[in-house]
Every structure is written in C-alpha cells, then in structure tokens.
Amino acid sequence: MQLQYFLILAAALFCIGIYGLITSRNAVRVLMSIELMLNAVNLNLMGFSNYLDPQEIKGQVFTVFVITIAAAEAAVGLAIVLSIYRNRETVDMEQFNLLKW
Amino acid sequence: MNLAEGVQIVSFGLLSVMMIGAALGVVLFSSIVYSAFLLGGVFISIAGLYLLLNADFVSAAQILIYVGAVNVLILFAIMLVNKREDFTPIRNRWIRQGSTGLVCVGLFALLGTMVVRTPWALSSLPHSVESTIVQLGEHFFSDFLLPFELVSVLLLMAMVGAIILARREYIPEEIVSELAQTKALTLQERPRELLTVGTESTKLPVDTNT
C-alpha cells in the first residue's frame, strides 16, 4: 500500500464535493457536499499521519478536531436552513438572494 | 496492521469503489433522501479506510459521530424541510454544470499529477504505536491542550446557537406587561396559534419578496 493511492482517492472525493457544492440547488445537499469535502481533508490527514509520522500520530489529532468542527457546522448549518425555509417556504439555492445586493 | 499486502490492496479497492460510487450518488441523485442514505455509505467506507491506516479510535469516532449524529441530523432536517417542490427550471443550466464538471476534472488532474510527481519523505520507522488512544490522549492533554479546550467551548457555542436559530421566533404582541413579569432566564416564546385567535383575517400577509 502506498501513500499516493490514499491521496488520489481524497482528491477525487474533494472534487466530487466541489461539484456538488456548486451545482446542487437543494440547500441540504450543499451541506452534504461540504461534509464530503471535510471528509476528503480528513483522509489526507490520516494518510500523512500514517505514512509520514507513524510514531507520534499528530494527523489523527487534527482529524479529531476537524470531525468536531464538522459536527458543529452541520448543526448550525441545518438550523440556518430550517430558519430560512420557515421564512421563505423554499430550499432552492437560486431563491436565496438575501445577501446578494 | 498485520494484514497481508494482497488483503490490504483488495480491501482498499473495494472500499474506494464503494466510497466514490456513493459520493457520486450523493451529488447526482435527484431524490434528496437517497442522497442522505448514500452519505452514510460514504462515511462508513471512510471509516474502513481509516482502519487500513492504523487508526482504530478515529475510525470508531467517525462511525459514531458522522453516521450516528450528523447523518441522522441531516435526515431529520430533510424530513422537516421536505415539501417535494419542483424547482423552476433555469435556462442554460447545463452550461453551468458542464463548466463546473470541467473545472472539477481539471482540478483532479492537477492534484493527481502533484501527488504522483512529488517525492514524499516517507518515514522508514516501523509502525510501533500499539494503541492509538493512549497516544491521542497524551497529545490532547499536553501539547494540544489549548485547541482541545477551544474546540469544547466552540461546540457548546454551536449547540446553543443552533437551538436559538431553529426554535420559533418570538412575536411581540400587546401583552407586554405580562411578559415583563416572567423570570429572566426563560426563553420567551408563545405558540404560534395565538396569532390567529381573535383576528378575522386569519393569516398575516407574509411578504416573501423582501
């Protein structure tokens, strides 16, 4: 097993996340794409932690931090989506022009 | 990890195919509920990849937090939001999708060539961490103590903020004097049905365009 396999896999997951983040119109799916990108970053950190620093595993520490921040982000993001849905009766990203002009 | 090389490669291939397929399903399915369940598949296969990378504690934490908390939260949000609305079609949307796909493929090619051509300084030390949880605990309480405490405070702040954002808003009415006598630490809100009591025009006009 090599480091490069994991890095390429994480890059593919990150690109899929970017595609979903830009093109999807449902607000919940945008949040799911952000989760995919955070998981790609986690996979990179774990690969580096295993192959470059196997003695003191600092990459896993950062992965735990990223998981925590991702959980907080999911909670706050879904609360914001619920609040916007209650006010505007839609979850379409094209209709959200509150902060546009 | 004392698995044979062939077993590792086969399991890596299976997990990566499962993960990429599920991630593509998350992005490309039209039904949002299928996407949410496939997101759980992505998280589970990433936990399997963590096991291949000698990280047992983070793998268990991944399953507990992502599959057990975040995915369930997303499913609850979908159930609360789901109105089965058909989005109004936008002209020339395929141009946006195509250009985004091109940019993503180009980014993947860039990252792939960078990964392949970089000479990584691979460590030649043996993998001698027998239990990662002891090592992680030592890191958390010695040299990463300040980020650990900051993350705990941030988690508390995010939970309180999410509750305040998602609860019903307080709508002021004429009974302000009664509300002034309530205790200071209670969240002041009333059920929304009281708005329509007594008023003949049943609903307030909701201005959705402002």
Tab-separated table of C-alpha atoms in Angstrom:
chain	number	residue	atom	x	y	z
A	1	MET	CA	0.000	0.000	0.000
A	2	GLN	CA	1.234	3.433	-0.845
A	3	LEU	CA	0.514	6.958	0.263
A	4	GLN	CA	-0.311	8.094	-3.248
A	5	TYR	CA	-3.397	5.876	-3.510
A	6	PHE	CA	-4.982	7.493	-0.494
A	7	LEU	CA	-4.078	10.987	-1.659
A	8	ILE	CA	-5.585	10.448	-5.109
A	9	LEU	CA	-8.713	8.974	-3.545
A	10	ALA	CA	-9.036	12.010	-1.284
A	11	ALA	CA	-8.532	14.331	-4.263
A	12	ALA	CA	-11.342	12.569	-6.148
A	13	LEU	CA	-13.662	12.881	-3.164
A	14	PHE	CA	-12.787	16.568	-2.821
A	15	CYS	CA	-13.553	17.250	-6.486
A	16	ILE	CA	-16.901	15.456	-6.206
A	17	GLY	CA	-17.661	17.618	-3.189
A	18	ILE	CA	-16.826	20.804	-5.090
A	19	TYR	CA	-19.041	19.743	-7.989
A	20	GLY	CA	-21.959	19.081	-5.665
A	21	LEU	CA	-21.368	22.301	-3.784
A	22	ILE	CA	-21.624	24.421	-6.910
A	23	THR	CA	-24.273	22.674	-8.973
A	24	SER	CA	-26.845	21.427	-6.472
A	25	ARG	CA	-29.941	23.503	-5.867
A	26	ASN	CA	-31.196	21.925	-2.670
A	27	ALA	CA	-29.686	23.641	0.374
A	28	VAL	CA	-29.400	20.405	2.351
A	29	ARG	CA	-27.425	18.813	-0.472
A	30	VAL	CA	-24.985	21.728	-0.346
A	31	LEU	CA	-24.359	20.925	3.309
A	32	MET	CA	-23.831	17.263	2.427
A	33	SER	CA	-21.259	18.289	-0.197
A	34	ILE	CA	-19.405	20.313	2.425
A	35	GLU	CA	-19.320	17.193	4.588
A	36	LEU	CA	-17.811	15.258	1.679
A	37	MET	CA	-15.052	17.852	1.293
A	38	LEU	CA	-14.262	17.795	5.004
A	39	ASN	CA	-14.011	14.018	4.839
A	40	ALA	CA	-11.566	14.279	1.957
A	41	VAL	CA	-9.382	16.554	4.063
A	42	ASN	CA	-9.604	14.055	6.917
A	43	LEU	CA	-8.493	11.260	4.623
A	44	ASN	CA	-5.454	13.303	3.593
A	45	LEU	CA	-4.561	13.980	7.212
A	46	MET	CA	-4.851	10.321	8.141
A	47	GLY	CA	-2.716	9.249	5.207
A	48	PHE	CA	0.030	11.680	6.132
A	49	SER	CA	-0.215	10.662	9.765
A	50	ASN	CA	0.243	7.008	8.907
A	51	TYR	CA	2.989	7.196	6.307
A	52	LEU	CA	4.996	10.283	7.280
A	53	ASP	CA	4.625	10.398	11.032
A	54	PRO	CA	3.859	6.923	12.369
A	55	GLN	CA	5.484	7.409	15.750
A	56	GLU	CA	3.570	10.349	17.145
A	57	ILE	CA	0.310	10.485	15.290
A	58	LYS	CA	-0.400	14.187	15.118
A	59	GLY	CA	-2.510	13.894	11.985
A	60	GLN	CA	-5.087	11.889	13.904
A	61	VAL	CA	-5.289	14.661	16.495
A	62	PHE	CA	-6.092	17.159	13.763
A	63	THR	CA	-8.612	14.723	12.313
A	64	VAL	CA	-10.444	14.609	15.627
A	65	PHE	CA	-10.538	18.410	15.650
A	66	VAL	CA	-11.883	18.523	12.102
A	67	ILE	CA	-14.580	15.966	12.956
A	68	THR	CA	-15.663	18.121	15.894
A	69	ILE	CA	-15.822	21.285	13.812
A	70	ALA	CA	-17.749	19.422	11.111
A	71	ALA	CA	-20.349	18.284	13.624
A	72	ALA	CA	-20.807	21.852	14.883
A	73	GLU	CA	-21.003	23.122	11.297
A	74	ALA	CA	-23.676	20.588	10.411
A	75	ALA	CA	-25.794	21.576	13.407
A	76	VAL	CA	-25.582	25.321	12.768
A	77	GLY	CA	-25.980	24.953	9.003
A	78	LEU	CA	-29.095	22.818	9.292
A	79	ALA	CA	-30.547	25.263	11.811
A	80	ILE	CA	-29.963	28.099	9.351
A	81	VAL	CA	-31.575	26.085	6.543
A	82	LEU	CA	-34.608	25.385	8.724
A	83	SER	CA	-34.914	29.045	9.644
A	84	ILE	CA	-34.677	30.168	6.018
A	85	TYR	CA	-37.192	27.513	4.983
A	86	ARG	CA	-39.609	28.758	7.604
A	87	ASN	CA	-39.350	32.298	6.309
A	88	ARG	CA	-39.215	31.776	2.558
A	89	GLU	CA	-41.003	28.426	2.089
A	90	THR	CA	-38.345	27.050	-0.218
A	91	VAL	CA	-34.938	25.388	-0.107
A	92	ASP	CA	-33.936	26.378	-3.617
A	93	MET	CA	-30.487	27.967	-3.635
A	94	GLU	CA	-31.469	30.169	-6.558
A	95	GLN	CA	-34.165	31.870	-4.483
A	96	PHE	CA	-31.853	32.869	-1.656
A	97	ASN	CA	-30.893	36.374	-2.637
A	98	LEU	CA	-30.995	37.870	0.834
A	99	LEU	CA	-27.335	38.829	0.884
A	100	LYS	CA	-26.931	39.432	-2.805
A	101	TRP	CA	-27.245	43.145	-3.324
B	1	MET	CA	-1.787	-3.592	10.954
B	2	ASN	CA	-0.595	-7.082	10.280
B	3	LEU	CA	-2.684	-7.940	7.284
B	4	ALA	CA	-1.126	-9.365	4.174
B	5	GLU	CA	-0.384	-6.999	1.328
B	6	GLY	CA	-2.920	-8.579	-1.006
B	7	VAL	CA	-5.695	-8.390	1.543
B	8	GLN	CA	-4.951	-4.726	2.114
B	9	ILE	CA	-4.999	-3.930	-1.594
B	10	VAL	CA	-8.241	-5.820	-2.202
B	11	SER	CA	-9.997	-4.177	0.725
B	12	PHE	CA	-8.668	-0.770	-0.306
B	13	GLY	CA	-10.060	-1.291	-3.805
B	14	LEU	CA	-13.456	-2.381	-2.537
B	15	LEU	CA	-13.707	0.500	-0.074
B	16	SER	CA	-12.581	3.104	-2.603
B	17	VAL	CA	-15.022	1.903	-5.275
B	18	MET	CA	-17.807	1.943	-2.698
B	19	MET	CA	-16.839	5.407	-1.500
B	20	ILE	CA	-16.548	7.004	-4.940
B	21	GLY	CA	-19.790	5.415	-6.115
B	22	ALA	CA	-21.684	6.541	-3.044
B	23	ALA	CA	-20.239	10.055	-3.282
B	24	LEU	CA	-21.282	10.311	-6.923
B	25	GLY	CA	-24.728	9.125	-5.867
B	26	VAL	CA	-24.871	11.820	-3.182
B	27	VAL	CA	-24.161	14.500	-5.742
B	28	LEU	CA	-26.082	13.179	-8.735
B	29	PHE	CA	-29.285	11.610	-7.380
B	30	SER	CA	-32.363	13.731	-7.798
B	31	SER	CA	-34.045	12.441	-4.653
B	32	ILE	CA	-32.523	14.024	-1.566
B	33	VAL	CA	-33.426	11.101	0.695
B	34	TYR	CA	-31.379	8.654	-1.382
B	35	SER	CA	-28.519	11.134	-1.188
B	36	ALA	CA	-28.709	11.230	2.592
B	37	PHE	CA	-28.591	7.456	2.911
B	38	LEU	CA	-25.714	7.207	0.456
B	39	LEU	CA	-23.875	9.801	2.528
B	40	GLY	CA	-23.960	7.272	5.360
B	41	GLY	CA	-22.354	4.772	2.981
B	42	VAL	CA	-19.578	7.252	2.225
B	43	PHE	CA	-18.916	7.761	5.925
B	44	ILE	CA	-18.834	4.031	6.664
B	45	SER	CA	-16.388	3.304	3.849
B	46	ILE	CA	-14.161	6.165	5.013
B	47	ALA	CA	-14.149	4.566	8.469
B	48	GLY	CA	-12.963	1.347	6.821
B	49	LEU	CA	-10.161	3.255	5.101
B	50	TYR	CA	-9.139	4.658	8.479
B	51	LEU	CA	-8.843	1.098	9.755
B	52	LEU	CA	-6.469	0.381	6.879
B	53	LEU	CA	-4.437	3.392	8.029
B	54	ASN	CA	-3.895	2.002	11.565
B	55	ALA	CA	-6.312	4.383	13.239
B	56	ASP	CA	-8.796	2.422	15.260
B	57	PHE	CA	-10.022	5.145	17.596
B	58	VAL	CA	-10.673	7.704	14.873
B	59	SER	CA	-12.450	5.053	12.818
B	60	ALA	CA	-14.819	4.326	15.690
B	61	ALA	CA	-15.286	8.054	16.285
B	62	GLN	CA	-16.042	8.539	12.591
B	63	ILE	CA	-18.822	5.964	12.708
B	64	LEU	CA	-20.200	7.290	15.993
B	65	ILE	CA	-20.172	10.974	15.092
B	66	TYR	CA	-20.812	11.033	11.367
B	67	VAL	CA	-23.122	8.071	10.858
B	68	GLY	CA	-24.713	8.324	14.273
B	69	ALA	CA	-25.099	12.058	14.684
B	70	VAL	CA	-24.501	14.107	11.543
B	71	ASN	CA	-26.299	11.786	9.155
B	72	VAL	CA	-29.290	11.433	11.461
B	73	LEU	CA	-29.374	15.219	11.833
B	74	ILE	CA	-29.386	15.630	8.057
B	75	LEU	CA	-32.204	13.088	7.746
B	76	PHE	CA	-34.232	14.965	10.357
B	77	ALA	CA	-33.653	18.217	8.509
B	78	ILE	CA	-34.789	16.612	5.250
B	79	MET	CA	-37.925	15.336	6.940
B	80	LEU	CA	-38.671	18.787	8.336
B	81	VAL	CA	-37.968	20.564	5.065
B	82	ASN	CA	-39.275	18.070	2.530
B	83	LYS	CA	-42.073	19.656	0.573
B	84	ARG	CA	-41.377	17.864	-2.723
B	85	GLU	CA	-41.068	21.075	-4.610
B	86	ASP	CA	-40.181	21.122	-8.242
B	87	PHE	CA	-37.540	23.708	-8.812
B	88	THR	CA	-38.248	26.144	-11.575
B	89	PRO	CA	-36.010	25.314	-14.498
B	90	ILE	CA	-33.248	27.701	-15.327
B	91	ARG	CA	-32.241	28.337	-18.885
B	92	ASN	CA	-28.841	27.023	-19.921
B	93	ARG	CA	-28.271	25.220	-16.658
B	94	TRP	CA	-26.296	22.518	-18.456
B	95	ILE	CA	-23.675	25.127	-19.292
B	96	ARG	CA	-23.091	25.734	-15.598
B	97	GLN	CA	-22.996	22.037	-14.847
B	98	GLY	CA	-20.680	21.264	-17.735
B	99	SER	CA	-18.249	24.024	-16.917
B	100	THR	CA	-18.242	23.046	-13.257
B	101	GLY	CA	-17.566	19.452	-14.214
B	102	LEU	CA	-14.699	20.540	-16.451
B	103	VAL	CA	-13.189	22.643	-13.678
B	104	CYS	CA	-13.506	19.756	-11.221
B	105	VAL	CA	-11.883	17.269	-13.617
B	106	GLY	CA	-9.081	19.768	-14.242
B	107	LEU	CA	-8.576	20.253	-10.522
B	108	PHE	CA	-8.467	16.493	-10.039
B	109	ALA	CA	-5.873	16.166	-12.814
B	110	LEU	CA	-3.785	18.910	-11.206
B	111	LEU	CA	-3.954	17.314	-7.764
B	112	GLY	CA	-3.243	13.863	-9.214
B	113	THR	CA	-0.106	14.963	-11.043
B	114	MET	CA	1.030	16.825	-7.949
B	115	VAL	CA	0.561	13.732	-5.809
B	116	VAL	CA	2.336	11.428	-8.247
B	117	ARG	CA	5.280	13.659	-9.020
B	118	THR	CA	6.078	14.856	-5.515
B	119	PRO	CA	8.800	12.832	-3.757
B	120	TRP	CA	7.165	12.257	-0.391
B	121	ALA	CA	9.518	11.941	2.566
B	122	LEU	CA	8.154	8.606	3.667
B	123	SER	CA	9.106	7.542	7.121
B	124	SER	CA	11.108	4.351	7.398
B	125	LEU	CA	10.306	3.851	11.058
B	126	PRO	CA	8.214	0.836	11.930
B	127	HIS	CA	4.595	1.330	12.914
B	128	SER	CA	5.084	0.807	16.590
B	129	VAL	CA	2.094	2.621	18.074
B	130	GLU	CA	0.338	-0.238	19.793
B	131	SER	CA	-2.697	1.708	20.969
B	132	THR	CA	-3.528	4.981	19.312
B	133	ILE	CA	-5.937	6.079	22.015
B	134	VAL	CA	-3.178	6.424	24.625
B	135	GLN	CA	-1.094	8.463	22.204
B	136	LEU	CA	-4.054	10.645	21.295
B	137	GLY	CA	-4.871	11.285	24.939
B	138	GLU	CA	-1.286	12.302	25.649
B	139	HIS	CA	-1.392	14.735	22.734
B	140	PHE	CA	-4.719	16.172	23.807
B	141	PHE	CA	-3.643	16.902	27.346
B	142	SER	CA	-0.071	18.016	26.806
B	143	ASP	CA	0.744	19.891	23.607
B	144	PHE	CA	-2.746	20.284	22.134
B	145	LEU	CA	-4.451	21.341	25.337
B	146	LEU	CA	-5.418	24.844	24.209
B	147	PRO	CA	-7.047	23.733	20.898
B	148	PHE	CA	-8.834	20.976	22.793
B	149	GLU	CA	-10.394	23.420	25.237
B	150	LEU	CA	-11.188	25.877	22.450
B	151	VAL	CA	-12.955	23.144	20.500
B	152	SER	CA	-15.036	22.208	23.513
B	153	VAL	CA	-16.112	25.816	24.028
B	154	LEU	CA	-16.875	26.154	20.315
B	155	LEU	CA	-19.007	23.017	20.391
B	156	LEU	CA	-21.037	24.432	23.264
B	157	MET	CA	-21.465	27.734	21.450
B	158	ALA	CA	-22.556	25.981	18.271
B	159	MET	CA	-25.138	23.899	20.112
B	160	VAL	CA	-26.657	26.934	21.846
B	161	GLY	CA	-26.609	28.907	18.614
B	162	ALA	CA	-28.264	26.107	16.661
B	163	ILE	CA	-31.044	25.803	19.237
B	164	ILE	CA	-31.681	29.549	19.207
B	165	LEU	CA	-31.666	29.652	15.404
B	166	ALA	CA	-34.002	26.728	14.947
B	167	ARG	CA	-36.636	27.491	17.541
B	168	ARG	CA	-39.719	29.556	16.834
B	169	GLU	CA	-39.257	33.255	16.758
B	170	TYR	CA	-40.787	35.361	19.414
B	171	ILE	CA	-43.553	37.555	18.008
B	172	PRO	CA	-44.353	40.539	20.198
B	173	GLU	CA	-48.000	41.350	20.780
B	174	GLU	CA	-49.938	43.580	23.085
B	175	ILE	CA	-49.382	41.593	26.278
B	176	VAL	CA	-46.009	43.059	27.001
B	177	SER	CA	-46.859	43.809	30.602
B	178	GLU	CA	-47.484	40.159	31.310
B	179	LEU	CA	-44.239	39.199	29.691
B	180	ALA	CA	-42.326	41.698	31.764
B	181	GLN	CA	-43.160	39.729	34.886
B	182	THR	CA	-41.701	36.465	33.653
B	183	LYS	CA	-38.452	35.261	35.023
B	184	ALA	CA	-35.289	36.471	33.465
B	185	LEU	CA	-33.837	33.158	32.434
B	186	THR	CA	-36.781	31.747	30.497
B	187	LEU	CA	-36.806	31.825	26.726
B	188	GLN	CA	-39.774	33.986	25.920
B	189	GLU	CA	-41.924	32.488	23.227
B	190	ARG	CA	-45.515	31.676	22.687
B	191	PRO	CA	-47.186	29.116	20.483
B	192	ARG	CA	-47.856	30.482	17.073
B	193	GLU	CA	-51.582	29.597	17.137
B	194	LEU	CA	-52.249	32.562	19.401
B	195	LEU	CA	-51.607	34.885	16.499
B	196	THR	CA	-54.769	33.903	14.726
B	197	VAL	CA	-57.058	33.986	17.747
B	198	GLY	CA	-59.470	36.878	17.541
B	199	THR	CA	-58.362	38.182	14.186
B	200	GLU	CA	-60.711	37.552	11.327
B	201	SER	CA	-58.115	37.827	8.645
B	202	THR	CA	-56.632	34.504	9.518
B	203	LYS	CA	-53.103	34.985	8.366
B	204	LEU	CA	-50.767	37.852	8.358
B	205	PRO	CA	-49.591	38.632	4.860
B	206	VAL	CA	-46.192	37.039	4.505
B	207	ASP	CA	-44.032	39.178	2.361
B	208	THR	CA	-41.705	36.758	0.672
B	209	ASN	CA	-40.053	39.149	-1.661
B	210	THR	CA	-38.303	41.435	0.737
